[in-house]
Amino acid sequence: MTVQPQHILTRRGFLAGSAAGASLIALHPYSAYAAANQAHLRIMETTDLHVHVFPYDYYSDKQIDTVGLARTAAIIEAVRAEATNAMLVDNGDFLQGNPMGDYIAYERGMKAGDLHPVIQAMNTLDFDASTLGNHEFNYGLDFLMKSVAGAAFPIVSANVVKTMGATAREDETLLRPYVILDRAVTDGSGGTHPIRVGLIGFVPPQIMNWDRRHLEGKVQTRDIVRTAEAWVPQMLEEGCDIIVALSHSGIGAAEHSEGMENASVPLARIDGIDAVMTGHSHLVFPSPTFDGFADVDSTAGTIAGKPAVMGGFWGSHMGLIDLLLERDGNRWKVVSSTSEARPISKRNEDRSITALVESVPAVLASVQKEHDETLGYIRRAVGKTSAPLHSYFALVADDPSVQIVSIAQKWYIAEMMTGTEYEGLPILSAAAPFKAGGRGGPDYYTDVPAGDVAIKNVADLYLYPNTIRAVKVTGAQLKDWLERSAGMFNQVTPGETDQILLNPDFPSYNFDVIDGVSYEIDLSQPSKYGPKGEVLNPEASRIVNLSHEGQPVDPAAEFVIATNNYRASGGGDFPGAKGDTIIFEGPDTNRDIIVRYIVEKGTINPTADANWHFKALPGTSVLFDTGPKAADHIGDVKAVTIEPAGDGPDGFARFRITL
Ligand code: MN
Ligand code: MG
């Protein structure tokens, strides 16, 4: 239903362009009064849905209020109800990113004529257009083309090219580069007029690296800004009144550089582009996140003076740009705008979440069948493990729950380094136990028996939705990285027995084990670093016999370490991981990489390779508390002499390690 807003709006109304008008726009962005020669157009955006339709976390197998197009749809419907002229676009990354996407790609498949559930859900909402995100390419071109074939709306992508022409305008693009929608707008006096809205889409050219195995020899990419400069004049020649860029690209540097991933600022600067819908970074714009970015007004919601928006991710927000248009001869032009990102939930002071909207039943219903099938999928085996996956001893010995993460990370990064200047450098992997007792209690451990592995188990192995990174470090930085990890342990007096091993102030997620090198930890030495990464004892050294392929690590040698975005950008304040050593930023979550590894390999072997252990200290023993079920796995632990030592506090079991 469409409410004719002018009845309401004349009472609240203002004259567009006046100072008073500007402040009223801010208060009531939907209530712009349009004069007879003016019209109001609201452009709504979803972005980075990643197959989230139901408000459901399939990894933890429970409902959540922070995600889901069914929830965003409630905001979309509300805006449509209050607007005379509204459009809805999606900014890409819809096909991949949760177990429903994996279920369709890995298990159900897409036959010609099949409807992909996220497309089905989008069809119910009557989208006007979408573009492709980088994750659309994750399952290959055949899967992508069959999926988008079901869309009841045009999908545009200007810089993915099947055959390169001499210039972009002579390219044969994979999908149409742009679309021009002929619509009617109702002006302030109730008259309707035609309007031509052009929509053009862009994806980071980096897809050629990220999905090389699917794309090489089949498509190529062009630079986002150069592609826009080629096509926008043609769209103007074809009579576009306004042009909206669907930029599946983040808000980054103001200056253009060839092939840049986050190109929305230089893109916005291009003449003829009136508004920029952004995404890819999974952030919210306008918001203080972008304070201080050159050519970006994070309060007004403009980039290079043009309206822009970024609607979070997984349906967390709906991005909204309100344009006030004015008749300019035979054309419409933008005279003012507002933008905002409307959330579907809010986080309270006690960190609990309150839903701000309810799901739209028609959207849920459109994918109910696939939702139910996905629940079956996450609960049944997708692969096998030849050894039990548990974390009971992850803090005292090399362990299978950490080993499998490193195996998968190394597998992925090795592929990404192929053909780069880093090919040939040793690839190591850093991973920490996430579920390792502590404040989580004596049951808070990963414990998957040998045999079947389900998707739900992967959440157990990798708790956080981090994304993959690679850093390049020196041998000296590598050693200090491990010194930082070794702060996990109290200092031990040689020759004394039953000393408490773990420092309770040190979170397990900062106990990085680095796979691909071997080393010992000398507990008789003080820790170089404190629990927050502060230097306590600059001369201290707990890491001994650090070696790579049997040779001592040269402090000047270079290594690639596979890790996650949290660590690589300074999380935990690790030496060699302060943001300046990143050489590769992957778009995939570490969790998705583990799923992909399991699905591809079928059977995985997570047996730990015992690449690290405590240095022998004759006559010395320590006590270590872990979950009581650890007793079943004591025989799995290599390179450490361990025996039960009664009960620990709070339901934990105590074990003695003889060093
Ligand atoms: Mn995304
Ligand atoms: Mg290992």
CSV table of C-alpha atoms and ligand atoms in Angstrom, one decimal, residues 398-399 403 513-516 608-612, ligand 2:
chain,number,residue,atom,x,y,z
A,398,ASP,CA,50.1,-29.4,20.3
A,399,ASP,CA,46.5,-30.4,19.8
A,403,GLN,CA,46.1,-28.3,14.2
A,513,VAL,CA,50.5,-21.9,18.3
A,514,ILE,CA,52.5,-21.4,15.1
A,515,ASP,CA,52.5,-24.5,12.9
A,516,GLY,CA,55.3,-25.1,10.3
A,608,ALA,CA,48.7,-32.9,15.9
A,609,ASP,CA,52.3,-33.0,14.8
A,610,ALA,CA,53.7,-32.1,18.2
A,611,ASN,CA,55.7,-29.2,16.7
A,612,TRP,CA,56.0,-27.6,20.1
B,2,MG,MG,51.1,-28.5,15.0
